[in-house]
mmCIF file of N, CA and C in Angstrom:
data_model
loop_
_atom_site.group_PDB
_atom_site.id
_atom_site.type_symbol
_atom_site.label_atom_id
_atom_site.label_comp_id
_atom_site.label_asym_id
_atom_site.label_seq_id
_atom_site.Cartn_x
_atom_site.Cartn_y
_atom_site.Cartn_z
ATOM 1 N N MET F 1 99.640 -26.804 30.867
ATOM 2 C CA MET F 1 98.374 -26.349 31.537
ATOM 3 C C MET F 1 97.404 -26.335 30.404
ATOM 4 N N GLY F 2 96.548 -26.338 31.991
ATOM 5 C CA GLY F 2 95.113 -26.238 31.281
ATOM 6 C C GLY F 2 94.228 -24.806 30.987
ATOM 7 N N TYR F 3 93.247 -25.109 30.684
ATOM 8 C CA TYR F 3 92.697 -24.175 29.920
ATOM 9 C C TYR F 3 92.201 -23.057 31.049
ATOM 10 N N THR F 4 91.844 -24.000 32.455
ATOM 11 C CA THR F 4 91.544 -22.527 33.577
ATOM 12 C C THR F 4 92.568 -21.644 33.401
ATOM 13 N N PHE F 5 93.778 -22.085 33.398
ATOM 14 C CA PHE F 5 94.915 -21.024 33.605
ATOM 15 C C PHE F 5 94.718 -20.263 32.232
ATOM 16 N N TRP F 6 94.764 -20.479 31.412
ATOM 17 C CA TRP F 6 95.327 -19.537 30.259
ATOM 18 C C TRP F 6 93.758 -18.328 30.331
ATOM 19 N N LEU F 7 92.620 -19.419 30.089
ATOM 20 C CA LEU F 7 91.971 -18.136 30.326
ATOM 21 C C LEU F 7 91.609 -17.015 31.718
ATOM 22 N N THR F 8 91.949 -17.439 32.729
ATOM 23 C CA THR F 8 92.360 -17.034 34.163
ATOM 24 C C THR F 8 93.557 -16.299 33.861
ATOM 25 N N LEU F 9 94.624 -16.201 33.229
ATOM 26 C CA LEU F 9 96.002 -15.690 32.986
ATOM 27 C C LEU F 9 95.040 -14.074 31.633
ATOM 28 N N PHE F 10 94.679 -14.633 31.019
ATOM 29 C CA PHE F 10 94.122 -13.210 29.881
ATOM 30 C C PHE F 10 92.757 -12.431 30.556
ATOM 31 N N THR F 11 92.318 -12.777 31.626
ATOM 32 C CA THR F 11 91.302 -12.129 32.190
ATOM 33 C C THR F 11 91.786 -11.276 33.195
ATOM 34 N N VAL F 12 93.318 -11.757 33.780
ATOM 35 C CA VAL F 12 93.568 -10.719 34.549
ATOM 36 C C VAL F 12 94.466 -9.692 33.812
ATOM 37 N N LEU F 13 94.975 -10.252 32.978
ATOM 38 C CA LEU F 13 95.682 -9.289 32.067
ATOM 39 C C LEU F 13 94.831 -7.865 31.112
ATOM 40 N N LEU F 14 93.488 -8.248 31.197
ATOM 41 C CA LEU F 14 92.786 -7.283 30.617
ATOM 42 C C LEU F 14 92.252 -6.358 31.993
ATOM 43 N N PHE F 15 92.094 -7.364 33.024
ATOM 44 C CA PHE F 15 91.772 -6.564 34.345
ATOM 45 C C PHE F 15 93.182 -5.483 34.712
ATOM 46 N N LEU F 16 94.040 -6.222 34.419
ATOM 47 C CA LEU F 16 95.076 -4.838 34.884
ATOM 48 C C LEU F 16 95.185 -3.827 34.079
ATOM 49 N N ARG F 17 94.847 -4.290 32.561
ATOM 50 C CA ARG F 17 94.519 -2.621 31.444
ATOM 51 C C ARG F 17 93.830 -2.083 31.497
ATOM 52 N N VAL F 18 92.405 -2.555 32.437
ATOM 53 C CA VAL F 18 91.390 -1.604 33.009
ATOM 54 C C VAL F 18 91.535 -1.075 33.955
ATOM 55 N N ALA F 19 92.160 -1.906 34.664
ATOM 56 C CA ALA F 19 92.663 -0.796 35.521
ATOM 57 C C ALA F 19 93.674 0.294 36.039
ATOM 58 N N GLY F 20 94.901 -0.471 34.553
ATOM 59 C CA GLY F 20 95.781 0.984 34.705
ATOM 60 C C GLY F 20 95.286 2.019 34.019
ATOM 61 N N GLN F 21 94.139 1.776 32.826
ATOM 62 C CA GLN F 21 93.542 3.548 31.974
ATOM 63 C C GLN F 21 92.561 3.942 33.160
ATOM 64 N N ILE F 22 92.236 3.386 34.329
ATOM 65 C CA ILE F 22 91.255 4.160 35.180
ATOM 66 C C ILE F 22 92.405 4.634 35.868
ATOM 67 N N LEU F 23 93.303 4.426 36.372
ATOM 68 C CA LEU F 23 94.155 4.903 37.119
ATOM 69 C C LEU F 23 95.016 6.148 36.374
ATOM 70 N N VAL F 24 95.242 5.725 35.147
ATOM 71 C CA VAL F 24 95.977 6.973 34.355
ATOM 72 C C VAL F 24 94.452 8.363 33.990
ATOM 73 N N ALA F 25 93.413 8.157 33.912
ATOM 74 C CA ALA F 25 92.074 9.018 34.083
ATOM 75 C C ALA F 25 92.068 9.765 34.994
ATOM 76 N N LEU F 26 91.951 8.733 36.262
ATOM 77 C CA LEU F 26 92.021 9.764 37.075
ATOM 78 C C LEU F 26 93.045 10.222 37.907
ATOM 79 N N ARG F 27 94.380 9.686 38.003
ATOM 80 C CA ARG F 27 95.913 10.072 38.746
ATOM 81 C C ARG F 27 96.637 11.371 37.011
ATOM 82 N N ALA F 28 97.091 9.853 36.416
ATOM 83 C CA ALA F 28 98.191 10.260 35.125
ATOM 84 C C ALA F 28 99.296 9.750 35.897
ATOM 85 N N PRO F 29 99.276 9.001 36.717
ATOM 86 C CA PRO F 29 100.583 8.995 37.492
ATOM 87 C C PRO F 29 101.792 8.551 36.086
ATOM 88 N N ARG F 30 103.199 8.870 36.169
ATOM 89 C CA ARG F 30 103.643 9.251 35.423
ATOM 90 C C ARG F 30 104.893 7.891 34.933
ATOM 91 N N TRP F 31 104.349 6.831 35.810
ATOM 92 C CA TRP F 31 105.249 5.564 35.794
ATOM 93 C C TRP F 31 104.046 4.701 34.925
ATOM 94 N N LEU F 32 103.112 5.240 33.866
ATOM 95 C CA LEU F 32 101.933 4.379 32.828
ATOM 96 C C LEU F 32 102.469 5.724 31.822
ATOM 97 N N PRO F 33 102.043 5.122 30.948
ATOM 98 C CA PRO F 33 101.244 6.314 29.864
ATOM 99 C C PRO F 33 100.542 6.655 30.089
ATOM 100 N N PRO F 34 100.604 7.758 28.478
ATOM 101 C CA PRO F 34 99.555 8.954 28.621
ATOM 102 C C PRO F 34 98.603 8.188 28.065
ATOM 103 N N MET F 35 97.265 9.665 28.189
ATOM 104 C CA MET F 35 95.767 8.898 28.479
ATOM 105 C C MET F 35 95.904 8.136 26.815
ATOM 106 N N GLU F 36 96.163 8.934 25.961
ATOM 107 C CA GLU F 36 95.930 8.531 24.511
ATOM 108 C C GLU F 36 96.711 7.532 23.897
ATOM 109 N N GLN F 37 97.135 7.001 24.914
ATOM 110 C CA GLN F 37 97.902 5.798 24.739
ATOM 111 C C GLN F 37 96.828 4.113 24.661
ATOM 112 N N TRP F 38 95.684 5.166 25.773
ATOM 113 C CA TRP F 38 95.188 3.474 26.059
ATOM 114 C C TRP F 38 94.121 4.227 25.325
ATOM 115 N N GLN F 39 93.487 4.847 24.450
ATOM 116 C CA GLN F 39 91.462 4.450 23.959
ATOM 117 C C GLN F 39 92.214 4.723 22.245
ATOM 118 N N SER F 40 91.200 4.637 21.470
ATOM 119 C CA SER F 40 91.430 4.458 20.139
ATOM 120 C C SER F 40 90.920 5.647 20.195
ATOM 121 N N GLY F 41 90.128 6.347 20.866
ATOM 122 C CA GLY F 41 89.400 7.167 20.562
ATOM 123 C C GLY F 41 87.887 6.939 19.458
ATOM 124 N N LEU F 42 87.512 5.820 19.456
ATOM 125 C CA LEU F 42 86.237 5.809 18.742
ATOM 126 C C LEU F 42 85.222 5.797 19.002
ATOM 127 N N LEU F 43 85.401 5.518 20.462
ATOM 128 C CA LEU F 43 84.573 5.268 21.920
ATOM 129 C C LEU F 43 84.213 6.358 22.475
ATOM 130 N N PRO F 44 83.884 7.163 23.758
ATOM 131 C CA PRO F 44 83.727 7.931 24.258
ATOM 132 C C PRO F 44 84.274 7.240 25.740
ATOM 133 N N TYR F 45 84.913 7.788 26.801
ATOM 134 C CA TYR F 45 85.271 7.329 27.432
ATOM 135 C C TYR F 45 84.596 6.451 28.661
ATOM 136 N N PRO F 46 83.303 7.485 29.206
ATOM 137 C CA PRO F 46 82.762 6.432 29.788
ATOM 138 C C PRO F 46 81.950 5.301 28.801
ATOM 139 N N LEU F 47 81.545 4.867 27.509
ATOM 140 C CA LEU F 47 81.234 3.982 27.566
ATOM 141 C C LEU F 47 81.966 2.915 26.843
ATOM 142 N N LEU F 48 83.485 3.739 26.995
ATOM 143 C CA LEU F 48 84.085 2.303 26.433
ATOM 144 C C LEU F 48 84.642 1.828 27.853
ATOM 145 N N VAL F 49 84.905 2.458 29.190
ATOM 146 C CA VAL F 49 84.865 1.550 30.296
ATOM 147 C C VAL F 49 83.533 1.040 30.047
ATOM 148 N N LEU F 50 82.013 1.003 30.153
ATOM 149 C CA LEU F 50 81.613 0.253 30.235
ATOM 150 C C LEU F 50 81.021 -0.809 29.262
ATOM 151 N N GLY F 51 81.359 -1.198 28.026
ATOM 152 C CA GLY F 51 82.178 -1.746 27.715
ATOM 153 C C GLY F 51 83.171 -2.740 28.269
ATOM 154 N N GLN F 52 84.352 -2.120 28.915
ATOM 155 C CA GLN F 52 85.239 -3.681 29.105
ATOM 156 C C GLN F 52 84.353 -3.963 29.958
ATOM 157 N N ALA F 53 83.478 -3.313 31.138
ATOM 158 C CA ALA F 53 83.587 -3.932 32.348
ATOM 159 C C ALA F 53 82.592 -4.766 32.096
ATOM 160 N N VAL F 54 81.831 -4.822 30.608
ATOM 161 C CA VAL F 54 81.179 -6.067 30.549
ATOM 162 C C VAL F 54 81.987 -7.115 29.650
ATOM 163 N N VAL F 55 82.615 -6.658 29.811
ATOM 164 C CA VAL F 55 83.463 -8.075 28.799
ATOM 165 C C VAL F 55 84.288 -8.990 29.896
ATOM 166 N N LEU F 56 84.549 -8.117 30.688
ATOM 167 C CA LEU F 56 84.978 -8.329 32.039
ATOM 168 C C LEU F 56 84.158 -9.766 32.229
ATOM 169 N N THR F 57 83.146 -9.194 32.960
ATOM 170 C CA THR F 57 82.212 -9.770 33.383
ATOM 171 C C THR F 57 81.924 -11.415 33.151
ATOM 172 N N VAL F 58 82.173 -10.800 31.577
ATOM 173 C CA VAL F 58 81.531 -12.182 30.941
ATOM 174 C C VAL F 58 82.881 -13.185 31.563
ATOM 175 N N MET F 59 83.757 -12.855 30.921
ATOM 176 C CA MET F 59 85.324 -13.921 31.329
ATOM 177 C C MET F 59 85.215 -13.750 32.482
ATOM 178 N N ILE F 60 85.572 -13.101 33.628
ATOM 179 C CA ILE F 60 85.105 -13.796 34.769
ATOM 180 C C ILE F 60 84.284 -14.988 35.254
ATOM 181 N N TRP F 61 82.549 -14.674 34.972
ATOM 182 C CA TRP F 61 82.178 -15.337 35.207
ATOM 183 C C TRP F 61 82.311 -17.138 34.071
ATOM 184 N N ILE F 62 82.939 -17.065 32.970
ATOM 185 C CA ILE F 62 83.375 -18.140 32.413
ATOM 186 C C ILE F 62 84.767 -18.465 33.221
ATOM 187 N N CYS F 63 85.594 -18.067 33.881
ATOM 188 C CA CYS F 63 86.598 -18.344 34.522
ATOM 189 C C CYS F 63 85.891 -18.942 35.997
ATOM 190 N N LEU F 64 85.054 -18.723 36.021
ATOM 191 C CA LEU F 64 84.670 -19.499 37.677
ATOM 192 C C LEU F 64 83.496 -20.640 37.343
ATOM 193 N N ASP F 65 83.339 -20.665 36.234
ATOM 194 C CA ASP F 65 82.776 -21.969 35.642
ATOM 195 C C ASP F 65 83.904 -23.198 35.584
ATOM 196 N N PHE F 66 85.140 -22.605 34.853
ATOM 197 C CA PHE F 66 86.072 -23.062 34.625
ATOM 198 C C PHE F 66 86.437 -23.620 35.720
ATOM 199 N N THR F 67 86.983 -22.681 36.954
ATOM 200 C CA THR F 67 87.445 -23.274 38.520
ATOM 201 C C THR F 67 86.014 -23.842 38.682
ATOM 202 N N ARG F 68 85.244 -24.232 38.942
ATOM 203 C CA ARG F 68 83.902 -25.052 39.631
ATOM 204 C C ARG F 68 84.311 -26.402 39.137
ATOM 205 N N GLY F 69 84.295 -25.911 37.821
ATOM 206 C CA GLY F 69 84.220 -27.356 36.878
ATOM 207 C C GLY F 69 82.687 -27.576 36.696
ATOM 208 N N ALA F 70 81.767 -26.395 36.321
ATOM 209 C CA ALA F 70 80.915 -26.546 36.355
ATOM 210 C C ALA F 70 80.171 -25.355 35.622
ATOM 211 N N GLY F 71 79.526 -25.600 35.225
ATOM 212 C CA GLY F 71 78.477 -24.240 35.018
ATOM 213 C C GLY F 71 78.199 -23.769 33.390
ATOM 214 N N SER F 72 77.487 -23.801 32.474
ATOM 215 C CA SER F 72 76.749 -23.687 31.378
ATOM 216 C C SER F 72 77.160 -23.382 30.237
ATOM 217 N N LEU F 73 78.348 -22.469 30.919
ATOM 218 C CA LEU F 73 79.558 -22.147 29.358
ATOM 219 C C LEU F 73 80.795 -22.871 29.290
ATOM 220 N N ILE F 74 80.488 -24.561 30.390
ATOM 221 C CA ILE F 74 81.897 -25.130 30.144
ATOM 222 C C ILE F 74 81.473 -26.174 29.321
ATOM 223 N N ASP F 75 79.786 -26.397 29.333
ATOM 224 C CA ASP F 75 79.572 -27.161 28.831
ATOM 225 C C ASP F 75 79.878 -28.008 27.575
ATOM 226 N N PRO F 76 80.891 -29.283 27.528
ATOM 227 C CA PRO F 76 82.167 -29.621 26.384
ATOM 228 C C PRO F 76 80.966 -29.856 25.827
ATOM 229 N N ARG F 77 80.275 -30.289 25.530
ATOM 230 C CA ARG F 77 79.098 -31.254 24.198
ATOM 231 C C ARG F 77 78.451 -29.823 23.489
ATOM 232 N N ARG F 78 79.919 -29.234 23.299
ATOM 233 C CA ARG F 78 79.405 -27.915 21.835
ATOM 234 C C ARG F 78 80.348 -27.569 20.715
ATOM 235 N N PRO F 79 80.822 -28.595 20.446
ATOM 236 C CA PRO F 79 81.758 -28.253 18.880
ATOM 237 C C PRO F 79 81.579 -27.582 18.363
ATOM 238 N N GLN F 80 80.501 -27.497 17.849
ATOM 239 C CA GLN F 80 79.955 -26.809 16.171
ATOM 240 C C GLN F 80 80.235 -25.075 17.325
ATOM 241 N N MET F 81 79.880 -24.466 18.322
ATOM 242 C CA MET F 81 79.866 -23.362 19.009
ATOM 243 C C MET F 81 81.745 -23.303 19.008
ATOM 244 N N GLY F 82 82.178 -24.505 20.089
ATOM 245 C CA GLY F 82 83.430 -23.784 19.976
ATOM 246 C C GLY F 82 84.414 -23.319 18.701
ATOM 247 N N GLN F 83 84.061 -23.922 17.621
ATOM 248 C CA GLN F 83 84.267 -23.739 15.943
ATOM 249 C C GLN F 83 83.998 -22.565 15.776
ATOM 250 N N ALA F 84 83.029 -22.351 16.073
ATOM 251 C CA ALA F 84 82.762 -20.431 15.292
ATOM 252 C C ALA F 84 83.185 -19.875 16.783
ATOM 253 N N VAL F 85 83.546 -19.699 17.741
ATOM 254 C CA VAL F 85 84.462 -18.800 18.570
ATOM 255 C C VAL F 85 85.928 -18.999 18.248
ATOM 256 N N VAL F 86 86.712 -20.237 18.065
ATOM 257 C CA VAL F 86 87.902 -20.237 17.358
ATOM 258 C C VAL F 86 87.762 -19.482 16.045
ATOM 259 N N TRP F 87 86.703 -19.442 14.790
ATOM 260 C CA TRP F 87 86.625 -18.900 13.773
ATOM 261 C C TRP F 87 86.795 -17.630 13.711
ATOM 262 N N PHE F 88 85.710 -17.269 14.861
ATOM 263 C CA PHE F 88 85.964 -15.363 15.416
ATOM 264 C C PHE F 88 87.317 -15.002 15.845
ATOM 265 N N SER F 89 87.656 -16.107 17.065
ATOM 266 C CA SER F 89 88.693 -15.295 17.532
ATOM 267 C C SER F 89 89.877 -14.962 16.355
ATOM 268 N N TYR F 90 90.341 -15.745 15.277
ATOM 269 C CA TYR F 90 91.010 -15.219 14.174
ATOM 270 C C TYR F 90 90.398 -14.577 13.755
ATOM 271 N N VAL F 91 89.144 -14.064 13.059
ATOM 272 C CA VAL F 91 89.217 -12.997 12.708
ATOM 273 C C VAL F 91 89.618 -11.408 13.665
ATOM 274 N N TYR F 92 89.167 -11.522 15.023
ATOM 275 C CA TYR F 92 89.170 -10.755 15.609
ATOM 276 C C TYR F 92 90.798 -10.447 15.636
ATOM 277 N N PHE F 93 91.521 -11.516 15.870
ATOM 278 C CA PHE F 93 93.339 -11.249 16.376
ATOM 279 C C PHE F 93 93.937 -10.795 14.682
ATOM 280 N N GLY F 94 92.589 -11.108 13.266
ATOM 281 C CA GLY F 94 93.791 -10.125 11.994
ATOM 282 C C GLY F 94 93.072 -9.431 11.941
ATOM 283 N N GLY F 95 92.025 -8.881 12.748
ATOM 284 C CA GLY F 95 91.502 -7.265 12.556
ATOM 285 C C GLY F 95 92.711 -7.019 13.130
ATOM 286 N N MET F 96 93.102 -7.318 14.072
ATOM 287 C CA MET F 96 94.179 -6.368 14.675
ATOM 288 C C MET F 96 95.293 -6.241 14.447
ATOM 289 N N ILE F 97 95.658 -7.382 13.317
ATOM 290 C CA ILE F 97 97.088 -7.797 12.759
ATOM 291 C C ILE F 97 96.448 -6.493 11.794
ATOM 292 N N VAL F 98 96.047 -6.500 11.093
ATOM 293 C CA VAL F 98 95.344 -5.097 10.245
ATOM 294 C C VAL F 98 95.435 -3.598 11.034
ATOM 295 N N ARG F 99 94.731 -4.099 11.958
ATOM 296 C CA ARG F 99 95.085 -2.218 12.396
ATOM 297 C C ARG F 99 96.476 -1.739 13.223
ATOM 298 N N TYR F 100 97.076 -2.768 13.300
ATOM 299 C CA TYR F 100 98.371 -2.488 14.055
ATOM 300 C C TYR F 100 99.135 -1.731 12.278
ATOM 301 N N ILE F 101 98.988 -2.972 11.211
ATOM 302 C CA ILE F 101 99.293 -1.905 10.132
ATOM 303 C C ILE F 101 99.137 -0.598 9.696
ATOM 304 N N ILE F 102 97.446 -0.667 9.923
ATOM 305 C CA ILE F 102 97.155 0.519 9.265
ATOM 306 C C ILE F 102 97.971 2.004 10.500
ATOM 307 N N TRP F 103 98.038 1.356 12.158
ATOM 308 C CA TRP F 103 98.350 2.682 12.615
ATOM 309 C C TRP F 103 99.564 2.796 12.491
ATOM 310 N N MET F 104 100.420 2.175 12.531
ATOM 311 C CA MET F 104 101.721 2.189 11.723
ATOM 312 C C MET F 104 102.223 3.175 10.130
ATOM 313 N N TRP F 105 101.324 2.609 9.788
ATOM 314 C CA TRP F 105 101.839 3.603 8.429
ATOM 315 C C TRP F 105 100.945 4.906 8.490
ATOM 316 N N ARG F 106 100.112 5.332 8.917
ATOM 317 C CA ARG F 106 99.823 6.160 9.602
ATOM 318 C C ARG F 106 100.289 7.488 10.115
ATOM 319 N N ARG F 107 100.808 6.502 11.796
ATOM 320 C CA ARG F 107 101.540 7.245 12.539
ATOM 321 C C ARG F 107 102.938 6.591 12.489
ATOM 322 N N PRO F 108 103.742 7.163 11.477
ATOM 323 C CA PRO F 108 105.063 6.377 11.644
ATOM 324 C C PRO F 108 105.887 7.094 13.178
ATOM 325 N N ASP F 109 105.686 8.222 13.139
ATOM 326 C CA ASP F 109 106.494 8.734 14.709
ATOM 327 C C ASP F 109 106.489 7.451 16.273
ATOM 328 N N GLN F 110 104.743 6.941 15.769
ATOM 329 C CA GLN F 110 104.654 6.047 17.127
ATOM 330 C C GLN F 110 105.498 4.887 17.065
ATOM 331 N N ARG F 111 106.175 4.022 16.097
ATOM 332 C CA ARG F 111 107.015 2.700 15.619
ATOM 333 C C ARG F 111 107.820 2.321 16.701
ATOM 334 N N TRP F 112 107.621 1.904 17.382
ATOM 335 C CA TRP F 112 106.771 -0.046 16.973
ATOM 336 C C TRP F 112 105.754 -0.217 18.365
ATOM 337 N N LEU F 113 105.655 0.413 19.104
ATOM 338 C CA LEU F 113 105.103 0.106 19.823
ATOM 339 C C LEU F 113 103.776 1.427 20.586
ATOM 340 N N GLY F 114 103.847 2.409 19.919
ATOM 341 C CA GLY F 114 103.065 3.795 20.328
ATOM 342 C C GLY F 114 101.805 3.446 20.101
ATOM 343 N N GLY F 115 100.883 3.461 20.775
ATOM 344 C CA GLY F 115 99.634 3.665 20.678
ATOM 345 C C GLY F 115 99.282 2.123 20.442
ATOM 346 N N THR F 116 99.863 1.639 21.170
ATOM 347 C CA THR F 116 99.418 0.082 20.812
ATOM 348 C C THR F 116 98.937 -0.721 21.529
ATOM 349 N N ILE F 117 98.323 -0.112 23.125
ATOM 350 C CA ILE F 117 97.848 -1.067 24.526
ATOM 351 C C ILE F 117 96.602 -1.077 23.926
ATOM 352 N N PRO F 118 95.301 -0.522 23.263
ATOM 353 C CA PRO F 118 94.506 -1.033 22.249
ATOM 354 C C PRO F 118 94.621 -2.377 21.660
ATOM 355 N N ILE F 119 95.276 -2.450 20.616
ATOM 356 C CA ILE F 119 96.079 -3.266 19.639
ATOM 357 C C ILE F 119 95.502 -4.657 20.422
ATOM 358 N N ILE F 120 96.957 -4.510 21.367
ATOM 359 C CA ILE F 120 98.108 -5.839 22.255
ATOM 360 C C ILE F 120 96.298 -6.779 22.950
ATOM 361 N N PHE F 121 95.483 -5.211 24.192
ATOM 362 C CA PHE F 121 94.520 -5.479 24.719
ATOM 363 C C PHE F 121 93.524 -6.604 24.114
ATOM 364 N N HIS F 122 93.042 -5.920 22.508
ATOM 365 C CA HIS F 122 92.659 -6.515 21.789
ATOM 366 C C HIS F 122 92.975 -7.722 22.131
ATOM 367 N N SER F 123 93.948 -8.091 21.221
ATOM 368 C CA SER F 123 94.597 -9.191 21.043
ATOM 369 C C SER F 123 94.724 -10.215 21.645
ATOM 370 N N VAL F 124 94.813 -9.744 23.839
ATOM 371 C CA VAL F 124 94.271 -11.066 24.471
ATOM 372 C C VAL F 124 92.454 -11.245 24.582
ATOM 373 N N VAL F 125 92.197 -10.790 24.423
ATOM 374 C CA VAL F 125 90.734 -10.789 24.022
ATOM 375 C C VAL F 125 90.442 -12.400 23.328
ATOM 376 N N ALA F 126 91.065 -11.849 22.124
ATOM 377 C CA ALA F 126 91.437 -13.037 20.723
ATOM 378 C C ALA F 126 91.408 -15.055 21.533
ATOM 379 N N ALA F 127 92.703 -14.180 22.342
ATOM 380 C CA ALA F 127 93.480 -15.218 23.039
ATOM 381 C C ALA F 127 92.349 -16.082 24.109
ATOM 382 N N PHE F 128 91.962 -15.025 24.345
ATOM 383 C CA PHE F 128 90.897 -15.735 25.293
ATOM 384 C C PHE F 128 89.777 -16.549 24.709
ATOM 385 N N LEU F 129 89.213 -16.022 23.741
ATOM 386 C CA LEU F 129 87.791 -16.743 22.738
ATOM 387 C C LEU F 129 88.666 -17.813 22.631
ATOM 388 N N TYR F 130 89.942 -17.305 21.362
ATOM 389 C CA TYR F 130 90.750 -18.828 20.974
ATOM 390 C C TYR F 130 90.394 -20.466 22.192
ATOM 391 N N SER F 131 90.559 -19.421 23.140
ATOM 392 C CA SER F 131 91.467 -20.770 24.316
ATOM 393 C C SER F 131 90.187 -21.456 24.587
ATOM 394 N N PHE F 132 88.555 -20.374 24.983
ATOM 395 C CA PHE F 132 87.519 -21.060 25.212
ATOM 396 C C PHE F 132 86.679 -22.308 23.862
ATOM 397 N N GLY F 133 87.309 -21.606 22.535
ATOM 398 C CA GLY F 133 86.997 -22.125 22.017
ATOM 399 C C GLY F 133 87.111 -24.018 21.434
ATOM 400 N N ARG F 134 88.705 -24.041 21.723
ATOM 401 C CA ARG F 134 89.537 -24.512 22.029
ATOM 402 C C ARG F 134 88.859 -25.968 22.805
ATOM 403 N N TYR F 135 89.197 -25.059 24.241
ATOM 404 C CA TYR F 135 88.062 -25.990 25.007
ATOM 405 C C TYR F 135 86.600 -27.010 24.284
ATOM 406 N N HIS F 136 85.804 -26.414 24.144
ATOM 407 C CA HIS F 136 84.663 -26.727 23.111
ATOM 408 C C HIS F 136 84.901 -27.974 22.321
ATOM 409 N N ILE F 137 85.953 -27.567 21.314
ATOM 410 C CA ILE F 137 86.326 -28.478 20.136
ATOM 411 C C ILE F 137 86.745 -29.488 20.870
ATOM 412 N N SER F 138 87.859 -29.496 21.622
ATOM 413 C CA SER F 138 88.391 -30.498 22.597
ATOM 414 C C SER F 138 87.392 -31.867 23.130
ATOM 415 N N GLY F 139 85.782 -31.094 23.109
ATOM 416 C CA GLY F 139 85.303 -32.104 24.026
ATOM 417 C C GLY F 139 85.684 -31.670 25.614
ATOM 418 N N GLY F 140 86.176 -31.019 25.884
ATOM 419 C CA GLY F 140 86.964 -30.648 27.021
ATOM 420 C C GLY F 140 87.929 -30.925 27.964
ATOM 421 N N GLN F 141 89.050 -31.813 26.969
ATOM 422 C CA GLN F 141 89.883 -32.580 27.283
ATOM 423 C C GLN F 141 91.320 -31.688 27.268
#
């Protein structure tokens, strides 16, 4: 499967996370986890949603460029940028592993998946970045 598939999949997953979080904030349906599972509390909720909207906008823009096969973000002649993005994705994902370990150490009552929605979806963004960077490293292959 090509880069377009993976980038689009990761974008759709993040969109579903944001939509689910907004649904929980507005309606609190029983079939979704409660609000405290959706956010880490580091940012006020309106600022969190704004940040998620910005990230999703950039991800959608990249996916549209990949789908069209044109655009400045898919110029395959940028291997150095790709290396930087892949390196950042490793650091980002590694940070999520550390965050998970600390969360489980501090909150043993929530083992194994309690409070992990933000961690999982930050990892989805890291996977998006990794895929995007690999595309550039490979020269668009």
